[in-house]
Short mmCIF file of C-alpha atoms in Angstrom, two decimals:
data_model
loop_
_atom_site.label_atom_id
_atom_site.label_comp_id
_atom_site.label_asym_id
_atom_site.label_seq_id
_atom_site.Cartn_x
_atom_site.Cartn_y
_atom_site.Cartn_z
CA UNK A 1 -0.71 48.23 28.66
CA UNK A 2 -0.09 45.36 31.08
CA UNK A 3 3.44 46.59 31.79
CA UNK A 4 2.26 50.06 32.71
CA UNK A 5 -0.59 48.65 34.82
CA UNK A 6 1.84 46.28 36.54
CA UNK A 7 4.05 49.18 37.56
CA UNK A 8 1.07 51.24 38.72
CA UNK A 9 -0.25 48.34 40.83
CA UNK A 10 3.20 47.61 42.22
CA UNK A 11 3.52 51.20 43.40
CA UNK A 12 0.09 51.01 45.05
CA UNK A 13 0.87 47.73 46.78
CA UNK A 14 4.25 48.93 48.02
CA UNK A 15 2.59 51.90 49.74
CA UNK A 16 0.78 49.46 52.04
CA UNK A 17 3.19 48.76 54.89
CA UNK A 18 1.82 45.29 55.68
CA UNK A 19 2.37 43.97 52.15
CA UNK A 20 5.73 42.73 50.87
CA UNK A 21 5.81 42.58 47.07
CA UNK A 22 8.35 40.19 45.55
CA UNK A 23 10.11 41.39 42.39
CA UNK A 24 8.51 40.17 39.17
CA UNK A 25 8.63 40.47 35.41
CA UNK A 26 5.41 38.47 35.00
CA UNK A 27 1.79 39.57 34.77
CA UNK A 28 1.23 38.78 38.45
CA UNK A 29 2.62 39.61 41.89
CA UNK A 30 3.55 37.29 44.70
CA UNK A 31 2.91 39.14 47.93
CA UNK A 32 3.45 38.24 51.57
CA UNK A 33 0.98 39.52 54.13
CA UNK A 34 0.56 38.98 57.88
CA UNK A 35 -2.55 36.73 57.46
CA UNK A 36 -3.17 35.46 53.94
CA UNK A 37 -6.30 33.49 54.91
CA UNK A 38 -7.96 36.57 56.41
CA UNK A 39 -7.01 38.79 53.46
CA UNK A 40 -8.16 36.17 50.96
CA UNK A 41 -11.60 36.03 52.63
CA UNK A 42 -11.87 39.83 52.73
CA UNK A 43 -11.05 40.07 49.04
CA UNK A 44 -13.60 37.35 48.19
CA UNK A 45 -16.26 39.41 50.03
CA UNK A 46 -15.44 42.16 47.52
CA UNK A 47 -15.67 39.76 44.54
CA UNK A 48 -11.91 39.88 44.06
CA UNK A 49 -10.24 36.54 43.45
CA UNK A 50 -6.56 35.90 44.07
CA UNK A 51 -4.61 32.69 44.51
CA UNK A 52 -3.99 31.61 48.11
CA UNK A 53 -1.22 29.17 49.01
CA UNK A 54 -2.05 26.84 51.90
CA UNK A 55 0.33 25.39 54.42
CA UNK A 56 3.67 26.27 55.86
CA UNK A 57 6.95 26.80 54.11
CA UNK A 58 8.19 29.39 51.70
CA UNK A 59 4.74 30.36 50.44
CA UNK A 60 3.09 30.67 53.85
CA UNK A 61 1.01 33.87 54.03
CA UNK A 62 1.53 34.54 50.34
CA UNK A 63 -1.03 35.44 47.70
CA UNK A 64 -0.70 35.60 43.94
CA UNK A 65 -2.34 38.69 42.45
CA UNK A 66 -2.78 38.85 38.69
CA UNK A 67 -2.60 42.21 36.95
CA UNK A 68 -6.03 42.98 35.49
CA UNK A 69 -7.70 45.89 33.82
CA UNK A 70 -7.35 49.39 35.23
CA UNK A 71 -10.80 49.11 36.81
CA UNK A 72 -10.05 45.68 38.34
CA UNK A 73 -6.73 46.90 39.67
CA UNK A 74 -8.37 49.99 41.19
CA UNK A 75 -10.94 47.79 42.96
CA UNK A 76 -8.14 45.59 44.28
CA UNK A 77 -6.07 48.44 45.67
CA UNK A 78 -9.12 50.12 47.19
CA UNK A 79 -10.09 46.86 48.91
CA UNK A 80 -6.55 46.36 50.22
CA UNK A 81 -6.37 49.90 51.58
CA UNK A 82 -9.71 49.32 53.27
CA UNK A 83 -8.57 46.09 54.92
CA UNK A 84 -5.25 47.43 56.14
CA UNK A 85 -6.48 50.83 57.27
CA UNK A 86 -9.12 49.42 59.63
#
């Protein structure tokens, strides 16, 4: 179930031009976005928690997104589309 959800979420994330999804075989995604702090705060407003990496370096503007249930993943992708389409 997690594997199929991971692939479904990956496809949704990759459709958003501003998000770069790193390859993974885990139950989470590492993504790079233009402004991780802003996106993190927008997701928190929607009660969606992800891991934010602070500072400069290789993880600058990266977030870790864990694959959840179908409903959680749908909320995540809807929130991301909302942020990046405005």
